[in-house]
Amino acid sequence: MNQESPEKTPKAQAVRNHFRDWIAHQTNHPVPEDCRETILVQSSRYTGRRFSIAGFSLMWRIEQSQIQLFGIDGDLLFCQAVEDFCKPNPRESKPSDSLEA
């Protein structure tokens, strides 16, 4: 069985990259290359991933092909189709305005 691991797939890498870009745009600060990543399992079945960087968290639900993005206070900022979130410009891939006051 020669199956590519989920963390190495192009879509997973696109989610990571766009999450970093989104945070950089929101905070106007450099974002570390590494992120904390957790595999989500439900009833012994792989269901998604959770990425955490700089206090923000992104939950990627594989079966629903949806991401949920949470702010540093834990509040849900938005839900969106993963394909829409991973569009080339992260500024256009979010339904809300900047988080800056």
Short mmCIF file of C-alpha atoms in Angstrom, two decimals:
data_model
loop_
_atom_site.label_atom_id
_atom_site.label_comp_id
_atom_site.label_asym_id
_atom_site.label_seq_id
_atom_site.Cartn_x
_atom_site.Cartn_y
_atom_site.Cartn_z
CA MET A 1 0.00 0.00 0.00
CA ASN A 2 1.64 3.21 -1.18
CA GLN A 3 -0.70 5.86 0.19
CA GLU A 4 0.52 9.40 0.74
CA SER A 5 0.11 10.57 4.33
CA PRO A 6 -2.66 13.19 4.88
CA GLU A 7 -0.21 15.81 6.17
CA LYS A 8 1.72 15.64 2.88
CA THR A 9 -1.25 16.02 0.54
CA PRO A 10 -1.49 19.19 -1.57
CA LYS A 11 -4.85 20.12 -0.01
CA ALA A 12 -3.52 19.80 3.56
CA GLN A 13 -0.52 21.93 2.62
CA ALA A 14 -2.82 24.50 1.00
CA VAL A 15 -4.93 24.70 4.19
CA ARG A 16 -1.77 25.22 6.30
CA ASN A 17 -0.41 27.89 3.96
CA HIS A 18 -3.65 29.84 3.68
CA PHE A 19 -4.18 29.68 7.43
CA ARG A 20 -0.71 31.20 7.93
CA ASP A 21 -1.42 33.85 5.28
CA TRP A 22 -4.78 34.67 6.85
CA ILE A 23 -3.21 35.12 10.31
CA ALA A 24 -0.41 37.27 8.89
CA HIS A 25 -2.98 39.49 7.16
CA GLN A 26 -5.11 39.78 10.30
CA THR A 27 -2.28 40.52 12.72
CA ASN A 28 0.25 42.29 10.48
CA HIS A 29 2.95 40.21 12.19
CA PRO A 30 5.23 37.46 10.92
CA VAL A 31 3.75 34.02 11.44
CA PRO A 32 5.93 31.07 12.46
CA GLU A 33 6.38 28.37 9.83
CA ASP A 34 5.50 25.59 12.27
CA CYS A 35 2.02 25.10 13.58
CA ARG A 36 0.53 22.76 16.12
CA GLU A 37 -1.46 20.13 14.31
CA THR A 38 -3.87 17.61 15.78
CA ILE A 39 -5.58 14.73 14.01
CA LEU A 40 -9.31 14.52 14.70
CA VAL A 41 -10.72 11.03 15.21
CA GLN A 42 -14.32 10.08 15.90
CA SER A 43 -15.49 6.49 16.44
CA SER A 44 -12.01 5.27 15.44
CA ARG A 45 -12.29 7.07 12.09
CA TYR A 46 -10.16 9.95 10.79
CA THR A 47 -12.45 12.98 10.48
CA GLY A 48 -10.17 15.97 10.13
CA ARG A 49 -7.39 18.15 11.47
CA ARG A 50 -6.98 21.07 13.81
CA PHE A 51 -4.24 23.62 13.17
CA SER A 52 -3.18 26.16 15.82
CA ILE A 53 -0.92 29.17 15.29
CA ALA A 54 -0.49 32.34 17.36
CA GLY A 55 -3.63 31.64 19.41
CA PHE A 56 -5.87 31.08 16.35
CA SER A 57 -7.26 27.63 15.54
CA LEU A 58 -8.61 26.22 12.33
CA MET A 59 -10.62 23.00 12.32
CA TRP A 60 -10.83 21.19 8.99
CA ARG A 61 -13.72 18.71 8.83
CA ILE A 62 -12.78 16.36 5.99
CA GLU A 63 -16.19 14.76 5.35
CA GLN A 64 -17.97 18.12 5.26
CA SER A 65 -15.10 19.71 3.28
CA GLN A 66 -15.46 22.64 5.66
CA ILE A 67 -13.18 24.74 7.82
CA GLN A 68 -14.08 26.51 11.04
CA LEU A 69 -11.79 29.32 12.14
CA PHE A 70 -11.60 30.32 15.82
CA GLY A 71 -10.11 33.53 17.21
CA ILE A 72 -7.66 33.89 20.05
CA ASP A 73 -10.56 34.12 22.50
CA GLY A 74 -12.01 30.81 21.25
CA ASP A 75 -14.97 32.40 19.47
CA LEU A 76 -15.94 31.02 16.08
CA LEU A 77 -14.99 33.66 13.50
CA PHE A 78 -16.41 31.89 10.44
CA CYS A 79 -17.18 28.61 8.70
CA GLN A 80 -16.38 28.16 5.06
CA ALA A 81 -15.90 25.50 2.38
CA VAL A 82 -12.25 24.47 2.33
CA GLU A 83 -12.06 25.17 -1.42
CA ASP A 84 -13.20 28.76 -0.87
CA PHE A 85 -10.77 29.27 2.01
CA CYS A 86 -7.87 28.00 -0.11
CA LYS A 87 -8.40 30.43 -2.97
CA PRO A 88 -5.21 32.23 -4.07
CA ASN A 89 -5.76 35.44 -2.07
CA PRO A 90 -6.48 34.85 1.65
CA ARG A 91 -7.89 38.37 1.94
CA GLU A 92 -10.68 37.36 -0.43
CA SER A 93 -11.25 33.98 1.19
CA LYS A 94 -12.83 35.23 4.38
CA PRO A 95 -16.32 36.68 4.77
CA SER A 96 -15.41 39.09 7.57
CA ASP A 97 -13.35 42.25 7.80
CA SER A 98 -9.99 42.47 9.53
CA LEU A 99 -9.89 41.66 13.23
CA GLU A 100 -7.85 44.77 13.98
CA ALA A 101 -9.57 47.48 15.99
#
